[in-house]
Every structure is written in structure tokens, then in C-alpha cells.
Amino acid sequence: MKISKNLKHLGIYLPLLLMLIFALFPIYWMLITSLKNSNEIITIIPTFWPKKIVFTGYLQLFEKYKFSTGVINSLIISLSVSIVSVAASFMAAYALARLKFRGRGTMLRGILYAYLMPKTVLFIPLYMIITAMALNNKLVGLFVIYPTFAIPYATWMLVAYLKSIPISLEESAIIDGCSRVQSMIKIVLPLALPGVFSTLIISITLCWNEYLYAMVMIHDKLAKTIPLVLSEMIVADVFAWGPLMAGASIASVPILLIYLISSKQMVSGLTVGGVKG
């Protein structure tokens, strides 16, 4: 019986361990590549641990490619766009989830289609609009463009989350004298915080990783974001692997920290037991 139980556990955990190794190996390879010298990186026989740990890639990253400017620009644009987009999306999602009006279903489908629309279809008209507004080659231009994909995503996600909040809680608050806006802020918003934080984090990630719009709109080195700075390390078929992997490693840290810090806020189910069923 004990052997059979151990074999059962082995059959469960061994595949999970293999999948975990498979998923984490690219991250491990990125980290160790950033710590190798150029000769060891391009050697025919790969090494799974640096023969000599060097920080040349990190030094070149900040001295030659001005990576710190890209980090600051990405932080500014990602945080500002995400906060504004999620705030606007929450109000739109509340109206779509709680209010009944003609065309609501069409509007919901339109929001979904707007999010699913390929960027390759939109970047030319968006570029023309931004150029007409004299905002091309400026971070402000990205602040205008990025909500075009952040708001549809956030609205669609928040509509589904707000529908899961019992409407009876809000009706009780309205009976007690709350207005619709007060009930939205004082009742619905606190209960929806896990969904709001989850949507905010993913919106930050979408803006942080965005490349196509930034590549089309930004050419000034002082306004480039992290993806653009990293793309400068690839010239034709020549890759600056050391700085490139160093930059990718650093770029993953802020998002990882945001996920770790906000993990508690992402736990759903705060409304369980809020209403007796």
C-alpha cells in the first residue's frame, strides 16, 4: 500500500517537476547568459554555468545603451496609462454590468472586438492621428495611444468581475440613502479591489512589454522605452547577447515585484458570505 501510494505521488509530482523545469529554464538561461563573457556566450558547446562570472553586459547596458532612460520612460508610461485606463474602465464596466440600456450588448461586443483588433491594422491610422496632434516622438503620444488597448481589456475584465458581486448589497445601500455613485464607490469598489488590482497589474504588463506602437512613434533616444532600447542591441544578424540578456533580466524585475507585492490583493472571493443565500 505504501509503495503504491509513493508511486502515485511520483506519477503526479514528477511530470509537474519536469514542466516546471521546462518553464523556468529560459529564465535561468537568460540570467546565466547575462553573466558570461562574449567568447563563452558564442562557444559551440554551451556551458550551463559561467566559467567566470562577469558583469560586462550590465556595464555596457548602462554606459553604451543608456538603459536607465528606457526604464524610467517605461515606468512613467506604464503606471500612468494603467492607472488612468483602469479608473476609466471601472466606471464603464460598472455602467455595463449594473445599468440596463439599449445597445449594452452591442457595446460589450464592440469593446471585445476593439481589444482583439490587431495592432498591425491600427498603427498607421494611429500614427496619422498622433502626427496631426504633433505628439509623435514624445512619451505623451504613447499616453494617448496605449489606452486604445488597455481600456478595452480592462473594461471587459471588470465587467465580468462586477457581475459576480451580489447586487443585493448595493440595493441595500441605496435603500439606506446612498446614491448610485456613492454605492459604486463605497460598496462596489471595495469588494471589487481584487479584480481591479489584477486588471491593473496585467494592464501594466501590457504597457511595459508593448513594442510595435513605440517603435512606430518614438525615435528620440531620450523618449525610448525598454523594448526599444533592447531592440537597438540587434543589428542585422549581430546580437549583443550580454547586454541584451542583462537588459531582459532587469526588465523582468519590476513586473515580478509588482506581482509579488500585489499577490494578496489578487485573491478573489471577498464577497463570499456577504449575502445569505
Tab-separated table of N, CA, C and O in Angstrom, residues 132-246:
chain	number	residue	atom	x	y	z
A	132	ALA	N	-0.815	64.360	-36.523
A	132	ALA	CA	-1.662	65.549	-36.667
A	132	ALA	C	-1.743	66.331	-35.362
A	132	ALA	O	-1.906	67.562	-35.377
A	133	MET	N	-1.619	65.626	-34.244
A	133	MET	CA	-1.653	66.276	-32.929
A	133	MET	C	-0.274	66.760	-32.496
A	133	MET	O	-0.129	67.318	-31.405
A	134	ALA	N	0.750	66.539	-33.343
A	134	ALA	CA	2.130	66.936	-33.043
A	134	ALA	C	2.649	66.270	-31.775
A	134	ALA	O	3.396	66.869	-31.004
A	135	LEU	N	2.256	64.990	-31.584
A	135	LEU	CA	2.683	64.252	-30.397
A	135	LEU	C	3.600	63.077	-30.739
A	135	LEU	O	3.955	62.309	-29.846
A	136	ASN	N	3.955	62.949	-32.018
A	136	ASN	CA	4.861	61.860	-32.378
A	136	ASN	C	6.252	62.136	-31.818
A	136	ASN	O	6.675	63.284	-31.650
A	137	ASN	N	6.956	61.082	-31.511
A	137	ASN	CA	8.307	61.159	-30.941
A	137	ASN	C	8.303	61.737	-29.521
A	137	ASN	O	9.307	62.286	-29.066
A	138	LYS	N	7.147	61.605	-28.836
A	138	LYS	CA	7.021	62.078	-27.460
A	138	LYS	C	6.318	61.010	-26.628
A	138	LYS	O	5.457	60.272	-27.130
A	139	LEU	N	6.668	60.947	-25.337
A	139	LEU	CA	6.003	59.994	-24.444
A	139	LEU	C	4.515	60.296	-24.332
A	139	LEU	O	3.710	59.390	-24.123
A	140	VAL	N	4.141	61.558	-24.473
A	140	VAL	CA	2.727	61.924	-24.395
A	140	VAL	C	1.940	61.218	-25.501
A	140	VAL	O	0.782	60.849	-25.317
A	141	GLY	N	2.584	61.029	-26.660
A	141	GLY	CA	1.928	60.307	-27.742
A	141	GLY	C	1.589	58.886	-27.354
A	141	GLY	O	0.511	58.376	-27.668
A	142	LEU	N	2.496	58.212	-26.639
A	142	LEU	CA	2.212	56.862	-26.162
A	142	LEU	C	1.107	56.875	-25.116
A	142	LEU	O	0.307	55.936	-25.034
A	143	PHE	N	1.059	57.940	-24.320
A	143	PHE	CA	-0.003	58.047	-23.315
A	143	PHE	C	-1.373	58.153	-23.986
A	143	PHE	O	-2.377	57.706	-23.429
A	144	VAL	N	-1.421	58.724	-25.175
A	144	VAL	CA	-2.673	58.821	-25.922
A	144	VAL	C	-3.010	57.502	-26.601
A	144	VAL	O	-4.183	57.103	-26.672
A	145	ILE	N	-1.997	56.773	-27.071
A	145	ILE	CA	-2.225	55.557	-27.856
A	145	ILE	C	-2.496	54.338	-26.983
A	145	ILE	O	-3.401	53.543	-27.260
A	146	TYR	N	-1.730	54.149	-25.920
A	146	TYR	CA	-1.810	52.915	-25.135
A	146	TYR	C	-3.193	52.629	-24.551
A	146	TYR	O	-3.587	51.463	-24.437
A	147	PRO	N	-3.977	53.633	-24.164
A	147	PRO	CA	-5.336	53.318	-23.694
A	147	PRO	C	-6.215	52.649	-24.733
A	147	PRO	O	-7.228	52.039	-24.376
A	148	THR	N	-5.846	52.724	-26.020
A	148	THR	CA	-6.665	52.078	-27.048
A	148	THR	C	-6.690	50.565	-26.901
A	148	THR	O	-7.624	49.915	-27.387
A	149	PHE	N	-5.677	49.989	-26.241
A	149	PHE	CA	-5.747	48.556	-25.961
A	149	PHE	C	-5.893	48.272	-24.463
A	149	PHE	O	-6.391	47.214	-24.070
A	150	ALA	N	-5.491	49.211	-23.609
A	150	ALA	CA	-5.600	48.992	-22.161
A	150	ALA	C	-7.039	49.120	-21.680
A	150	ALA	O	-7.508	48.303	-20.876
A	151	ILE	N	-7.767	50.135	-22.164
A	151	ILE	CA	-9.146	50.348	-21.715
A	151	ILE	C	-10.084	49.221	-22.164
A	151	ILE	O	-10.878	48.717	-21.350
A	152	PRO	N	-10.067	48.786	-23.430
A	152	PRO	CA	-10.948	47.659	-23.801
A	152	PRO	C	-10.673	46.397	-22.991
A	152	PRO	O	-11.615	45.726	-22.552
A	153	TYR	N	-9.387	46.086	-22.770
A	153	TYR	CA	-9.070	44.897	-21.962
A	153	TYR	C	-9.591	45.052	-20.540
A	153	TYR	O	-10.264	44.156	-20.005
A	154	ALA	N	-9.276	46.192	-19.903
A	154	ALA	CA	-9.663	46.390	-18.508
A	154	ALA	C	-11.179	46.414	-18.356
A	154	ALA	O	-11.725	45.848	-17.393
A	155	THR	N	-11.876	47.039	-19.288
A	155	THR	CA	-13.337	47.107	-19.203
A	155	THR	C	-13.960	45.730	-19.313
A	155	THR	O	-14.840	45.360	-18.535
A	156	TRP	N	-13.480	44.948	-20.271
A	156	TRP	CA	-14.031	43.600	-20.464
A	156	TRP	C	-13.805	42.733	-19.227
A	156	TRP	O	-14.704	42.011	-18.797
A	157	MET	N	-12.625	42.818	-18.620
A	157	MET	CA	-12.333	42.023	-17.435
A	157	MET	C	-13.159	42.476	-16.238
A	157	MET	O	-13.680	41.651	-15.474
A	158	LEU	N	-13.300	43.779	-16.056
A	158	LEU	CA	-14.013	44.298	-14.892
A	158	LEU	C	-15.520	44.076	-14.992
A	158	LEU	O	-16.191	43.917	-13.961
A	159	VAL	N	-16.067	44.070	-16.193
A	159	VAL	CA	-17.493	43.778	-16.345
A	159	VAL	C	-17.808	42.396	-15.791
A	159	VAL	O	-18.765	42.202	-15.023
A	160	ALA	N	-16.992	41.416	-16.162
A	160	ALA	CA	-17.205	40.051	-15.667
A	160	ALA	C	-17.058	39.985	-14.153
A	160	ALA	O	-17.809	39.274	-13.472
A	161	TYR	N	-16.102	40.735	-13.595
A	161	TYR	CA	-15.892	40.695	-12.151
A	161	TYR	C	-17.024	41.393	-11.409
A	161	TYR	O	-17.507	40.902	-10.381
A	162	LEU	N	-17.479	42.535	-11.908
A	162	LEU	CA	-18.547	43.271	-11.234
A	162	LEU	C	-19.865	42.505	-11.260
A	162	LEU	O	-20.676	42.616	-10.336
A	163	LYS	N	-20.083	41.717	-12.299
A	163	LYS	CA	-21.295	40.903	-12.362
A	163	LYS	C	-21.324	39.835	-11.271
A	163	LYS	O	-22.395	39.358	-10.897
A	164	SER	N	-20.149	39.455	-10.761
A	164	SER	CA	-20.088	38.431	-9.710
A	164	SER	C	-20.374	38.999	-8.318
A	164	SER	O	-20.561	38.242	-7.369
A	165	ILE	N	-20.415	40.328	-8.188
A	165	ILE	CA	-20.704	40.956	-6.896
A	165	ILE	C	-22.215	41.010	-6.704
A	165	ILE	O	-22.933	41.517	-7.574
A	166	PRO	N	-22.726	40.494	-5.594
A	166	PRO	CA	-24.187	40.479	-5.376
A	166	PRO	C	-24.787	41.881	-5.449
A	166	PRO	O	-24.344	42.789	-4.751
A	167	ILE	N	-25.787	42.030	-6.283
A	167	ILE	CA	-26.420	43.335	-6.444
A	167	ILE	C	-27.243	43.715	-5.225
A	167	ILE	O	-27.544	44.883	-4.979
A	168	SER	N	-27.613	42.700	-4.406
A	168	SER	CA	-28.420	42.976	-3.215
A	168	SER	C	-27.678	43.863	-2.216
A	168	SER	O	-28.315	44.631	-1.480
A	169	LEU	N	-26.346	43.753	-2.169
A	169	LEU	CA	-25.569	44.626	-1.280
A	169	LEU	C	-25.748	46.087	-1.690
A	169	LEU	O	-25.920	46.972	-0.850
A	170	GLU	N	-25.712	46.330	-2.965
A	170	GLU	CA	-25.856	47.693	-3.475
A	170	GLU	C	-27.281	48.192	-3.295
A	170	GLU	O	-27.497	49.373	-2.967
A	171	GLU	N	-28.250	47.316	-3.494
A	171	GLU	CA	-29.649	47.713	-3.316
A	171	GLU	C	-29.925	48.099	-1.872
A	171	GLU	O	-30.667	49.055	-1.595
A	172	SER	N	-29.304	47.361	-0.929
A	172	SER	CA	-29.479	47.693	0.487
A	172	SER	C	-28.905	49.067	0.795
A	172	SER	O	-29.495	49.845	1.561
A	173	ALA	N	-27.735	49.380	0.200
A	173	ALA	CA	-27.126	50.690	0.434
A	173	ALA	C	-27.985	51.804	-0.154
A	173	ALA	O	-28.137	52.873	0.451
A	174	ILE	N	-28.590	51.568	-1.313
A	174	ILE	CA	-29.447	52.579	-1.938
A	174	ILE	C	-30.702	52.804	-1.094
A	174	ILE	O	-31.163	53.941	-0.925
A	175	ILE	N	-31.247	51.726	-0.531
A	175	ILE	CA	-32.421	51.855	0.339
A	175	ILE	C	-32.081	52.681	1.578
A	175	ILE	O	-32.897	53.464	2.076
A	176	ASP	N	-30.823	52.529	2.059
A	176	ASP	CA	-30.386	53.275	3.242
A	176	ASP	C	-30.027	54.729	2.931
A	176	ASP	O	-29.634	55.473	3.838
A	177	GLY	N	-30.136	55.116	1.672
A	177	GLY	CA	-29.938	56.518	1.347
A	177	GLY	C	-28.748	56.830	0.456
A	177	GLY	O	-28.505	57.993	0.129
A	178	CYS	N	-27.977	55.831	0.049
A	178	CYS	CA	-26.829	56.069	-0.827
A	178	CYS	C	-27.304	56.367	-2.251
A	178	CYS	O	-28.284	55.791	-2.727
A	179	SER	N	-26.603	57.246	-2.910
A	179	SER	CA	-26.868	57.472	-4.326
A	179	SER	C	-26.167	56.387	-5.140
A	179	SER	O	-25.407	55.577	-4.600
A	180	ARG	N	-26.417	56.400	-6.436
A	180	ARG	CA	-25.774	55.393	-7.302
A	180	ARG	C	-24.262	55.538	-7.272
A	180	ARG	O	-23.535	54.546	-7.184
A	181	VAL	N	-23.769	56.761	-7.306
A	181	VAL	CA	-22.314	56.988	-7.281
A	181	VAL	C	-21.732	56.581	-5.940
A	181	VAL	O	-20.669	55.959	-5.865
A	182	GLN	N	-22.414	56.913	-4.854
A	182	GLN	CA	-21.928	56.538	-3.524
A	182	GLN	C	-21.879	55.032	-3.352
A	182	GLN	O	-20.932	54.486	-2.777
A	183	SER	N	-22.893	54.335	-3.831
A	183	SER	CA	-22.894	52.876	-3.723
A	183	SER	C	-21.785	52.259	-4.562
A	183	SER	O	-21.184	51.252	-4.184
A	184	MET	N	-21.494	52.885	-5.711
A	184	MET	CA	-20.408	52.390	-6.552
A	184	MET	C	-19.060	52.533	-5.844
A	184	MET	O	-18.238	51.617	-5.854
A	185	ILE	N	-18.850	53.685	-5.211
A	185	ILE	CA	-17.557	53.956	-4.576
A	185	ILE	C	-17.420	53.245	-3.234
A	185	ILE	O	-16.370	52.674	-2.919
A	186	LYS	N	-18.488	53.287	-2.422
A	186	LYS	CA	-18.395	52.777	-1.057
A	186	LYS	C	-18.701	51.294	-0.915
A	186	LYS	O	-18.239	50.649	0.022
A	187	ILE	N	-19.480	50.747	-1.834
A	187	ILE	CA	-19.877	49.339	-1.726
A	187	ILE	C	-19.185	48.469	-2.771
A	187	ILE	O	-18.510	47.486	-2.453
A	188	VAL	N	-19.337	48.855	-4.026
A	188	VAL	CA	-18.843	48.001	-5.116
A	188	VAL	C	-17.322	48.042	-5.218
A	188	VAL	O	-16.675	46.994	-5.341
A	189	LEU	N	-16.744	49.234	-5.162
A	189	LEU	CA	-15.296	49.352	-5.341
A	189	LEU	C	-14.494	48.562	-4.307
A	189	LEU	O	-13.564	47.837	-4.689
A	190	PRO	N	-14.792	48.661	-2.995
A	190	PRO	CA	-14.021	47.847	-2.035
A	190	PRO	C	-14.126	46.348	-2.289
A	190	PRO	O	-13.145	45.619	-2.141
A	191	LEU	N	-15.319	45.891	-2.689
A	191	LEU	CA	-15.491	44.467	-2.968
A	191	LEU	C	-14.797	44.058	-4.259
A	191	LEU	O	-14.426	42.893	-4.425
A	192	ALA	N	-14.638	45.016	-5.172
A	192	ALA	CA	-14.032	44.716	-6.474
A	192	ALA	C	-12.527	44.917	-6.490
A	192	ALA	O	-11.900	44.731	-7.536
A	193	LEU	N	-11.924	45.298	-5.368
A	193	LEU	CA	-10.489	45.598	-5.356
A	193	LEU	C	-9.614	44.453	-5.871
A	193	LEU	O	-8.640	44.709	-6.588
A	194	PRO	N	-9.888	43.181	-5.517
A	194	PRO	CA	-9.053	42.113	-6.103
A	194	PRO	C	-9.079	42.111	-7.620
A	194	PRO	O	-8.036	41.973	-8.272
A	195	GLY	N	-10.263	42.287	-8.207
A	195	GLY	CA	-10.357	42.349	-9.660
A	195	GLY	C	-9.703	43.580	-10.232
A	195	GLY	O	-9.070	43.528	-11.290
A	196	VAL	N	-9.846	44.708	-9.542
A	196	VAL	CA	-9.229	45.951	-10.000
A	196	VAL	C	-7.712	45.830	-9.985
A	196	VAL	O	-7.029	46.221	-10.947
A	197	PHE	N	-7.154	45.285	-8.902
A	197	PHE	CA	-5.707	45.127	-8.806
A	197	PHE	C	-5.194	44.139	-9.850
A	197	PHE	O	-4.133	44.362	-10.457
A	198	SER	N	-5.903	43.056	-10.048
A	198	SER	CA	-5.482	42.081	-11.064
A	198	SER	C	-5.465	42.721	-12.446
A	198	SER	O	-4.515	42.547	-13.226
A	199	THR	N	-6.526	43.463	-12.756
A	199	THR	CA	-6.602	44.133	-14.051
A	199	THR	C	-5.512	45.187	-14.190
A	199	THR	O	-4.912	45.345	-15.261
A	200	LEU	N	-5.243	45.916	-13.098
A	200	LEU	CA	-4.200	46.942	-13.125
A	200	LEU	C	-2.834	46.322	-13.398
A	200	LEU	O	-2.045	46.841	-14.209
A	201	ILE	N	-2.549	45.207	-12.747
A	201	ILE	CA	-1.243	44.551	-12.915
A	201	ILE	C	-1.057	44.073	-14.351
A	201	ILE	O	0.000	44.270	-14.960
A	202	ILE	N	-2.097	43.464	-14.903
A	202	ILE	CA	-1.975	42.969	-16.278
A	202	ILE	C	-1.900	44.139	-17.257
A	202	ILE	O	-1.191	44.067	-18.277
A	203	SER	N	-2.595	45.228	-16.970
A	203	SER	CA	-2.511	46.416	-17.827
A	203	SER	C	-1.102	47.002	-17.809
A	203	SER	O	-0.573	47.415	-18.847
A	204	ILE	N	-0.498	47.039	-16.616
A	204	ILE	CA	0.896	47.499	-16.515
A	204	ILE	C	1.807	46.605	-17.342
A	204	ILE	O	2.704	47.086	-18.054
A	205	THR	N	1.581	45.297	-17.268
A	205	THR	CA	2.402	44.351	-18.033
A	205	THR	C	2.240	44.570	-19.535
A	205	THR	O	3.224	44.528	-20.286
A	206	LEU	N	1.005	44.801	-19.990
A	206	LEU	CA	0.769	45.044	-21.419
A	206	LEU	C	1.507	46.287	-21.902
A	206	LEU	O	2.133	46.281	-22.969
A	207	CYS	N	1.438	47.358	-21.110
A	207	CYS	CA	2.126	48.604	-21.495
A	207	CYS	C	3.636	48.447	-21.401
A	207	CYS	O	4.383	49.000	-22.224
A	208	TRP	N	4.104	47.724	-20.397
A	208	TRP	CA	5.541	47.529	-20.179
A	208	TRP	C	6.180	46.788	-21.346
A	208	TRP	O	7.310	47.080	-21.745
A	209	ASN	N	5.459	45.828	-21.909
A	209	ASN	CA	6.018	44.984	-22.967
A	209	ASN	C	5.715	45.485	-24.379
A	209	ASN	O	6.197	44.892	-25.349
A	210	GLU	N	4.913	46.534	-24.510
A	210	GLU	CA	4.475	46.974	-25.836
A	210	GLU	C	5.659	47.463	-26.673
A	210	GLU	O	6.487	48.244	-26.222
A	211	TYR	N	5.700	47.006	-27.921
A	211	TYR	CA	6.841	47.331	-28.789
A	211	TYR	C	6.431	48.012	-30.088
A	211	TYR	O	7.029	49.010	-30.489
A	212	LEU	N	5.372	47.510	-30.753
A	212	LEU	CA	5.054	47.981	-32.109
A	212	LEU	C	4.708	49.462	-32.140
A	212	LEU	O	5.281	50.232	-32.934
A	213	TYR	N	3.774	49.902	-31.301
A	213	TYR	CA	3.390	51.314	-31.300
A	213	TYR	C	4.578	52.204	-30.927
A	213	TYR	O	4.779	53.269	-31.524
A	214	ALA	N	5.347	51.764	-29.926
A	214	ALA	CA	6.509	52.555	-29.508
A	214	ALA	C	7.538	52.649	-30.629
A	214	ALA	O	8.132	53.713	-30.847
A	215	MET	N	7.736	51.563	-31.372
A	215	MET	CA	8.707	51.566	-32.464
A	215	MET	C	8.284	52.541	-33.568
A	215	MET	O	9.119	53.245	-34.147
A	216	VAL	N	6.978	52.600	-33.847
A	216	VAL	CA	6.476	53.472	-34.909
A	216	VAL	C	6.501	54.941	-34.479
A	216	VAL	O	6.829	55.831	-35.277
A	217	MET	N	6.195	55.197	-33.214
A	217	MET	CA	6.005	56.582	-32.756
A	217	MET	C	7.277	57.242	-32.231
A	217	MET	O	7.424	58.460	-32.330
A	218	ILE	N	8.200	56.470	-31.659
A	218	ILE	CA	9.323	57.056	-30.927
A	218	ILE	C	10.633	56.799	-31.671
A	218	ILE	O	10.951	55.655	-32.020
A	219	HIS	N	11.390	57.878	-31.897
A	219	HIS	CA	12.724	57.766	-32.494
A	219	HIS	C	13.780	58.479	-31.659
A	219	HIS	O	14.971	58.213	-31.809
A	220	ASP	N	13.362	59.356	-30.808
A	220	ASP	CA	14.274	60.081	-29.938
A	220	ASP	C	14.787	59.148	-28.848
A	220	ASP	O	14.004	58.492	-28.155
A	221	LYS	N	16.102	59.065	-28.678
A	221	LYS	CA	16.687	58.162	-27.693
A	221	LYS	C	16.234	58.483	-26.274
A	221	LYS	O	16.127	57.587	-25.428
A	222	LEU	N	15.978	59.745	-25.991
A	222	LEU	CA	15.574	60.151	-24.647
A	222	LEU	C	14.128	59.767	-24.336
A	222	LEU	O	13.717	59.822	-23.177
A	223	ALA	N	13.365	59.377	-25.345
A	223	ALA	CA	11.953	59.020	-25.134
A	223	ALA	C	11.696	57.533	-25.338
A	223	ALA	O	10.543	57.096	-25.237
A	224	LYS	N	12.737	56.752	-25.600
A	224	LYS	CA	12.540	55.335	-25.895
A	224	LYS	C	12.243	54.536	-24.630
A	224	LYS	O	12.751	54.833	-23.550
A	225	THR	N	11.404	53.506	-24.791
A	225	THR	CA	11.058	52.613	-23.694
A	225	THR	C	11.976	51.386	-23.720
A	225	THR	O	12.804	51.229	-24.624
A	226	ILE	N	11.814	50.517	-22.743
A	226	ILE	CA	12.699	49.359	-22.616
A	226	ILE	C	12.715	48.486	-23.881
A	226	ILE	O	13.798	48.121	-24.356
A	227	PRO	N	11.559	48.091	-24.456
A	227	PRO	CA	11.626	47.270	-25.670
A	227	PRO	C	12.425	47.911	-26.800
A	227	PRO	O	13.127	47.220	-27.542
A	228	LEU	N	12.345	49.238	-26.935
A	228	LEU	CA	13.087	49.914	-27.993
A	228	LEU	C	14.583	49.918	-27.708
A	228	LEU	O	15.398	49.750	-28.624
A	229	VAL	N	14.951	50.133	-26.448
A	229	VAL	CA	16.372	50.104	-26.088
A	229	VAL	C	16.954	48.716	-26.331
A	229	VAL	O	18.057	48.573	-26.862
A	230	LEU	N	16.206	47.683	-25.980
A	230	LEU	CA	16.686	46.319	-26.204
A	230	LEU	C	16.800	46.006	-27.692
A	230	LEU	O	17.712	45.286	-28.119
A	231	SER	N	15.877	46.541	-28.496
A	231	SER	CA	15.922	46.261	-29.941
A	231	SER	C	17.151	46.879	-30.598
A	231	SER	O	17.599	46.412	-31.655
A	232	GLU	N	17.712	47.942	-29.990
A	232	GLU	CA	18.912	48.565	-30.545
A	232	GLU	C	20.126	47.643	-30.443
A	232	GLU	O	21.134	47.873	-31.122
A	233	MET	N	20.052	46.623	-29.623
A	233	MET	CA	21.168	45.699	-29.449
A	233	MET	C	21.176	44.603	-30.508
A	233	MET	O	22.043	43.723	-30.490
A	234	ILE	N	20.207	44.654	-31.413
A	234	ILE	CA	20.142	43.690	-32.514
A	234	ILE	C	20.327	44.465	-33.812
A	234	ILE	O	19.465	45.260	-34.209
A	235	VAL	N	21.454	44.271	-34.458
A	235	VAL	CA	21.764	44.941	-35.715
A	235	VAL	C	21.985	43.874	-36.774
A	235	VAL	O	22.966	43.122	-36.718
A	236	ALA	N	21.039	43.790	-37.725
A	236	ALA	CA	21.067	42.747	-38.759
A	236	ALA	C	21.100	41.385	-38.072
A	236	ALA	O	20.187	41.041	-37.331
A	237	ASP	N	22.159	40.605	-38.309
A	237	ASP	CA	22.257	39.285	-37.671
A	237	ASP	C	23.261	39.283	-36.529
A	237	ASP	O	23.713	38.221	-36.087
A	238	VAL	N	23.601	40.462	-36.028
A	238	VAL	CA	24.557	40.574	-34.919
A	238	VAL	C	23.778	40.921	-33.648
A	238	VAL	O	23.059	41.919	-33.594
A	239	PHE	N	23.936	40.056	-32.643
A	239	PHE	CA	23.234	40.229	-31.378
A	239	PHE	C	24.237	40.528	-30.267
A	239	PHE	O	25.206	39.785	-30.105
A	240	ALA	N	23.987	41.586	-29.519
A	240	ALA	CA	24.804	41.875	-28.331
A	240	ALA	C	24.202	41.094	-27.170
A	240	ALA	O	23.478	41.623	-26.328
A	241	TRP	N	24.543	39.790	-27.134
A	241	TRP	CA	23.848	38.892	-26.219
A	241	TRP	C	24.033	39.272	-24.751
A	241	TRP	O	23.095	39.158	-23.954
A	242	GLY	N	25.229	39.696	-24.380
A	242	GLY	CA	25.468	40.044	-22.983
A	242	GLY	C	24.573	41.171	-22.494
A	242	GLY	O	23.771	40.993	-21.568
A	243	PRO	N	24.653	42.361	-23.111
A	243	PRO	CA	23.759	43.456	-22.711
A	243	PRO	C	22.279	43.139	-22.929
A	243	PRO	O	21.428	43.571	-22.146
A	244	LEU	N	21.976	42.376	-23.984
A	244	LEU	CA	20.583	42.053	-24.282
A	244	LEU	C	19.969	41.210	-23.164
A	244	LEU	O	18.856	41.477	-22.688
A	245	MET	N	20.686	40.178	-22.734
A	245	MET	CA	20.187	39.327	-21.656
A	245	MET	C	20.201	40.058	-20.316
A	245	MET	O	19.326	39.848	-19.476
A	246	ALA	N	21.175	40.939	-20.132
A	246	ALA	CA	21.202	41.748	-18.905
A	246	ALA	C	19.990	42.672	-18.858
A	246	ALA	O	19.333	42.810	-17.815
